């Protein structure tokens, strides 16, 4: 199985989801069976490490994002991945436009797929510290549900 998380910049929400899911898959003994990656719909931060605030908040919960580098999502990702999970509705619309006819990866909104309290992971970039904690809270909850789904599907 190959899973791709997508947000706008690939420096806050989707690298957090990548790091959290990798960690949860290791704990579940599934790390060798699921490939995880993340990308952004925008290209402003390509090649950059995650936002410092994102990296520090993640590290406080035991997720090391320091090796990750931003990249932009491409149409080829629909052939490379089985499941592409968007962080918000705007990301999802962008991916629907990018998707080649003929399909490929299943596309969904990450939180909505698991019926959490919110449908979208709010963009923390222009907000304060609490936004980065909320991103982690939501992604940890949805990540648990995703690991359960992957365990059933593998
Ligand atoms: P992300 O957050 O989509 O979660 O990586 C953002 C990062 C950068 C910008 C917006 C959102 N930006 O406008 O540069």
PDB file of C-alpha atoms and ligand atoms in Angstrom:
ATOM      1  CA  UNK A   1       0.000   0.000   0.000  1.00  0.00           C
ATOM      2  CA  UNK A   2       1.173   3.508  -0.780  1.00  0.00           C
ATOM      3  CA  UNK A   3      -0.379   6.527   0.974  1.00  0.00           C
ATOM      4  CA  UNK A   4       0.218  10.192   0.073  1.00  0.00           C
ATOM      5  CA  UNK A   5      -0.832  13.149   2.258  1.00  0.00           C
ATOM      6  CA  UNK A   6      -1.374  16.486   0.532  1.00  0.00           C
ATOM      7  CA  UNK A   7      -1.711  20.041   1.911  1.00  0.00           C
ATOM      8  CA  UNK A   8      -0.910  23.473   0.474  1.00  0.00           C
ATOM      9  CA  UNK A   9       2.749  24.067   1.297  1.00  0.00           C
ATOM     10  CA  UNK A  10       3.979  20.591   2.392  1.00  0.00           C
ATOM     11  CA  UNK A  11       5.712  22.211   5.358  1.00  0.00           C
ATOM     12  CA  UNK A  12       3.041  22.003   8.097  1.00  0.00           C
ATOM     13  CA  UNK A  13       0.061  19.639   7.879  1.00  0.00           C
ATOM     14  CA  UNK A  14       1.058  16.928   5.392  1.00  0.00           C
ATOM     15  CA  UNK A  15       4.612  16.383   6.731  1.00  0.00           C
ATOM     16  CA  UNK A  16       3.030  16.108  10.202  1.00  0.00           C
ATOM     17  CA  UNK A  17       0.672  13.444   8.859  1.00  0.00           C
ATOM     18  CA  UNK A  18       3.583  11.640   7.186  1.00  0.00           C
ATOM     19  CA  UNK A  19       5.622  11.596  10.410  1.00  0.00           C
ATOM     20  CA  UNK A  20       2.692  10.575  12.619  1.00  0.00           C
ATOM     21  CA  UNK A  21       1.574   7.772  10.289  1.00  0.00           C
ATOM     22  CA  UNK A  22       5.129   6.399   9.919  1.00  0.00           C
ATOM     23  CA  UNK A  23       5.387   6.321  13.737  1.00  0.00           C
ATOM     24  CA  UNK A  24       2.003   4.604  14.164  1.00  0.00           C
ATOM     25  CA  UNK A  25       2.803   2.055  11.441  1.00  0.00           C
ATOM     26  CA  UNK A  26       6.072   1.160  13.191  1.00  0.00           C
ATOM     27  CA  UNK A  27       4.167   0.674  16.457  1.00  0.00           C
ATOM     28  CA  UNK A  28       1.615  -1.513  14.635  1.00  0.00           C
ATOM     29  CA  UNK A  29       4.341  -3.606  12.952  1.00  0.00           C
ATOM     30  CA  UNK A  30       3.136  -2.489   9.512  1.00  0.00           C
ATOM     31  CA  UNK A  31       5.973  -0.136   8.520  1.00  0.00           C
ATOM     32  CA  UNK A  32       7.420  -2.514   5.911  1.00  0.00           C
ATOM     33  CA  UNK A  33       4.062  -2.918   4.182  1.00  0.00           C
ATOM     34  CA  UNK A  34       2.958   0.681   3.772  1.00  0.00           C
ATOM     35  CA  UNK A  35       4.864   3.431   1.945  1.00  0.00           C
ATOM     36  CA  UNK A  36       4.099   6.952   3.170  1.00  0.00           C
ATOM     37  CA  UNK A  37       4.868  10.295   1.533  1.00  0.00           C
ATOM     38  CA  UNK A  38       3.562  13.871   1.512  1.00  0.00           C
ATOM     39  CA  UNK A  39       3.388  16.724  -0.990  1.00  0.00           C
ATOM     40  CA  UNK A  40       1.957  20.217  -1.450  1.00  0.00           C
ATOM     41  CA  UNK A  41      -0.371  21.618  -4.084  1.00  0.00           C
ATOM     42  CA  UNK A  42       1.797  24.788  -4.155  1.00  0.00           C
ATOM     43  CA  UNK A  43       5.471  25.060  -5.112  1.00  0.00           C
ATOM     44  CA  UNK A  44       6.660  27.933  -2.854  1.00  0.00           C
ATOM     45  CA  UNK A  45       8.449  25.738  -0.332  1.00  0.00           C
ATOM     46  CA  UNK A  46       9.824  22.956  -2.575  1.00  0.00           C
ATOM     47  CA  UNK A  47      13.069  21.540  -1.136  1.00  0.00           C
ATOM     48  CA  UNK A  48      12.505  23.073   2.319  1.00  0.00           C
ATOM     49  CA  UNK A  49      12.347  21.279   5.663  1.00  0.00           C
ATOM     50  CA  UNK A  50       9.089  21.490   7.639  1.00  0.00           C
ATOM     51  CA  UNK A  51       8.200  24.837   9.241  1.00  0.00           C
ATOM     52  CA  UNK A  52      10.151  25.302  12.507  1.00  0.00           C
ATOM     53  CA  UNK A  53       6.943  25.575  14.564  1.00  0.00           C
ATOM     54  CA  UNK A  54       5.633  22.341  13.011  1.00  0.00           C
ATOM     55  CA  UNK A  55       8.939  20.535  13.620  1.00  0.00           C
ATOM     56  CA  UNK A  56       9.132  21.624  17.258  1.00  0.00           C
ATOM     57  CA  UNK A  57       5.502  20.784  18.069  1.00  0.00           C
ATOM     58  CA  UNK A  58       5.912  17.353  16.451  1.00  0.00           C
ATOM     59  CA  UNK A  59       9.174  16.645  18.274  1.00  0.00           C
ATOM     60  CA  UNK A  60       7.529  17.405  21.632  1.00  0.00           C
ATOM     61  CA  UNK A  61       5.213  14.461  20.898  1.00  0.00           C
ATOM     62  CA  UNK A  62       8.032  12.215  19.689  1.00  0.00           C
ATOM     63  CA  UNK A  63       7.788  12.678  15.909  1.00  0.00           C
ATOM     64  CA  UNK A  64      11.022  13.659  14.158  1.00  0.00           C
ATOM     65  CA  UNK A  65      10.216  15.442  10.881  1.00  0.00           C
ATOM     66  CA  UNK A  66      13.725  16.829  10.308  1.00  0.00           C
ATOM     67  CA  UNK A  67      14.588  14.598   7.333  1.00  0.00           C
ATOM     68  CA  UNK A  68      11.488  15.559   5.336  1.00  0.00           C
ATOM     69  CA  UNK A  69      11.697  17.982   2.388  1.00  0.00           C
ATOM     70  CA  UNK A  70       8.788  19.647   0.606  1.00  0.00           C
ATOM     71  CA  UNK A  71       7.795  18.681  -2.911  1.00  0.00           C
ATOM     72  CA  UNK A  72       4.892  19.567  -5.162  1.00  0.00           C
ATOM     73  CA  UNK A  73       2.225  16.989  -5.981  1.00  0.00           C
ATOM     74  CA  UNK A  74       2.018  15.904  -9.639  1.00  0.00           C
ATOM     75  CA  UNK A  75      -0.348  13.988 -11.901  1.00  0.00           C
ATOM     76  CA  UNK A  76       2.079  11.027 -11.772  1.00  0.00           C
ATOM     77  CA  UNK A  77       1.316  10.653  -8.061  1.00  0.00           C
ATOM     78  CA  UNK A  78      -2.075   9.220  -9.045  1.00  0.00           C
ATOM     79  CA  UNK A  79      -0.273   6.255 -10.618  1.00  0.00           C
ATOM     80  CA  UNK A  80       2.303   5.873  -7.805  1.00  0.00           C
ATOM     81  CA  UNK A  81      -0.078   5.883  -4.817  1.00  0.00           C
ATOM     82  CA  UNK A  82      -3.113   3.810  -3.798  1.00  0.00           C
ATOM     83  CA  UNK A  83      -4.631   6.423  -1.493  1.00  0.00           C
ATOM     84  CA  UNK A  84      -4.223  10.216  -1.597  1.00  0.00           C
ATOM     85  CA  UNK A  85      -5.544  12.081   1.457  1.00  0.00           C
ATOM     86  CA  UNK A  86      -6.124  15.844   1.306  1.00  0.00           C
ATOM     87  CA  UNK A  87      -5.933  18.015   4.423  1.00  0.00           C
ATOM     88  CA  UNK A  88      -8.648  20.504   3.384  1.00  0.00           C
ATOM     89  CA  UNK A  89     -11.373  20.992   0.794  1.00  0.00           C
ATOM     90  CA  UNK A  90      -9.270  23.393  -1.264  1.00  0.00           C
ATOM     91  CA  UNK A  91      -6.462  20.813  -1.511  1.00  0.00           C
ATOM     92  CA  UNK A  92      -9.062  18.211  -2.519  1.00  0.00           C
ATOM     93  CA  UNK A  93     -10.444  20.428  -5.317  1.00  0.00           C
ATOM     94  CA  UNK A  94      -6.907  21.012  -6.613  1.00  0.00           C
ATOM     95  CA  UNK A  95      -6.272  17.244  -6.651  1.00  0.00           C
ATOM     96  CA  UNK A  96      -9.564  16.562  -8.441  1.00  0.00           C
ATOM     97  CA  UNK A  97      -8.458  18.952 -11.205  1.00  0.00           C
ATOM     98  CA  UNK A  98      -4.971  17.387 -11.372  1.00  0.00           C
ATOM     99  CA  UNK A  99      -6.245  13.805 -11.466  1.00  0.00           C
ATOM    100  CA  UNK A 100      -5.674  12.184 -14.892  1.00  0.00           C
ATOM    101  CA  UNK A 101      -8.734  10.702 -16.553  1.00  0.00           C
ATOM    102  CA  UNK A 102      -8.492   6.992 -15.951  1.00  0.00           C
ATOM    103  CA  UNK A 103      -8.272   7.378 -12.232  1.00  0.00           C
ATOM    104  CA  UNK A 104      -5.435   5.782 -10.316  1.00  0.00           C
ATOM    105  CA  UNK A 105      -5.239   6.478  -6.598  1.00  0.00           C
ATOM    106  CA  UNK A 106      -8.339   6.746  -4.444  1.00  0.00           C
ATOM    107  CA  UNK A 107      -8.767  10.363  -3.349  1.00  0.00           C
ATOM    108  CA  UNK A 108     -10.404  11.508  -0.103  1.00  0.00           C
ATOM    109  CA  UNK A 109     -10.489  14.182   2.578  1.00  0.00           C
ATOM    110  CA  UNK A 110      -8.415  12.779   5.464  1.00  0.00           C
ATOM    111  CA  UNK A 111     -10.608  13.700   8.474  1.00  0.00           C
ATOM    112  CA  UNK A 112     -13.950  13.263   6.736  1.00  0.00           C
ATOM    113  CA  UNK A 113     -13.000   9.708   5.763  1.00  0.00           C
ATOM    114  CA  UNK A 114     -12.951   8.819   9.493  1.00  0.00           C
ATOM    115  CA  UNK A 115     -15.860  11.055  10.559  1.00  0.00           C
ATOM    116  CA  UNK A 116     -13.974  13.151  13.058  1.00  0.00           C
ATOM    117  CA  UNK A 117     -15.429  16.315  14.636  1.00  0.00           C
ATOM    118  CA  UNK A 118     -13.939  18.434  11.816  1.00  0.00           C
ATOM    119  CA  UNK A 119     -13.766  17.647   8.087  1.00  0.00           C
ATOM    120  CA  UNK A 120     -10.628  19.669   7.464  1.00  0.00           C
ATOM    121  CA  UNK A 121      -7.255  20.150   9.177  1.00  0.00           C
ATOM    122  CA  UNK A 122      -7.131  23.965   9.614  1.00  0.00           C
ATOM    123  CA  UNK A 123      -4.107  25.682   8.026  1.00  0.00           C
ATOM    124  CA  UNK A 124      -1.874  26.702  10.997  1.00  0.00           C
ATOM    125  CA  UNK A 125       0.604  28.794   8.985  1.00  0.00           C
ATOM    126  CA  UNK A 126      -0.652  32.296   9.840  1.00  0.00           C
ATOM    127  CA  UNK A 127      -1.927  31.483  13.338  1.00  0.00           C
ATOM    128  CA  UNK A 128      -0.450  30.886  16.794  1.00  0.00           C
ATOM    129  CA  UNK A 129       0.976  27.938  18.726  1.00  0.00           C
ATOM    130  CA  UNK A 130      -2.439  26.415  19.471  1.00  0.00           C
ATOM    131  CA  UNK A 131      -3.022  25.808  15.760  1.00  0.00           C
ATOM    132  CA  UNK A 132       0.003  23.529  15.554  1.00  0.00           C
ATOM    133  CA  UNK A 133      -1.204  21.522  18.553  1.00  0.00           C
ATOM    134  CA  UNK A 134      -4.656  21.212  16.972  1.00  0.00           C
ATOM    135  CA  UNK A 135      -3.068  19.918  13.744  1.00  0.00           C
ATOM    136  CA  UNK A 136      -1.310  17.210  15.776  1.00  0.00           C
ATOM    137  CA  UNK A 137      -4.451  16.338  17.769  1.00  0.00           C
ATOM    138  CA  UNK A 138      -6.546  15.877  14.617  1.00  0.00           C
ATOM    139  CA  UNK A 139      -3.861  13.985  12.715  1.00  0.00           C
ATOM    140  CA  UNK A 140      -3.170  11.623  15.620  1.00  0.00           C
ATOM    141  CA  UNK A 141      -6.890  10.751  15.832  1.00  0.00           C
ATOM    142  CA  UNK A 142      -7.312  10.246  12.089  1.00  0.00           C
ATOM    143  CA  UNK A 143      -3.961   8.416  11.958  1.00  0.00           C
ATOM    144  CA  UNK A 144      -5.231   5.796  14.414  1.00  0.00           C
ATOM    145  CA  UNK A 145      -8.295   5.257  12.223  1.00  0.00           C
ATOM    146  CA  UNK A 146      -6.143   5.045   9.086  1.00  0.00           C
ATOM    147  CA  UNK A 147      -3.883   2.406  10.681  1.00  0.00           C
ATOM    148  CA  UNK A 148      -6.992   0.373  11.548  1.00  0.00           C
ATOM    149  CA  UNK A 149      -8.183   0.636   7.943  1.00  0.00           C
ATOM    150  CA  UNK A 150      -4.766  -0.334   6.557  1.00  0.00           C
ATOM    151  CA  UNK A 151      -4.528  -3.316   8.907  1.00  0.00           C
ATOM    152  CA  UNK A 152      -7.871  -4.583   7.567  1.00  0.00           C
ATOM    153  CA  UNK A 153      -6.966  -3.978   3.935  1.00  0.00           C
ATOM    154  CA  UNK A 154      -3.468  -5.540   3.987  1.00  0.00           C
TER     155      UNK A 154
HETATM  156  P1  LIG B   1       0.653  23.626   4.984  1.00  0.00           P
HETATM  157  O1  LIG B   1       0.736  25.120   5.566  1.00  0.00           O
HETATM  158  O2  LIG B   1      -0.219  23.692   3.749  1.00  0.00           O
HETATM  159  O3  LIG B   1       0.033  22.874   6.083  1.00  0.00           O
HETATM  160  O4  LIG B   1       2.082  23.221   4.673  1.00  0.00           O
HETATM  161  C1  LIG B   1       1.081  26.230   4.788  1.00  0.00           C
HETATM  162  C2  LIG B   1       2.393  26.492   4.537  1.00  0.00           C
HETATM  163  C3  LIG B   1       2.745  27.607   3.795  1.00  0.00           C
HETATM  164  C4  LIG B   1       1.757  28.467   3.335  1.00  0.00           C
HETATM  165  C5  LIG B   1       0.436  28.185   3.600  1.00  0.00           C
HETATM  166  C6  LIG B   1       0.103  27.060   4.318  1.00  0.00           C
HETATM  167  N1  LIG B   1       2.102  29.619   2.611  1.00  0.00           N
HETATM  168  O5  LIG B   1       1.208  30.410   2.292  1.00  0.00           O
HETATM  169  O6  LIG B   1       3.288  29.829   2.312  1.00  0.00           O
END
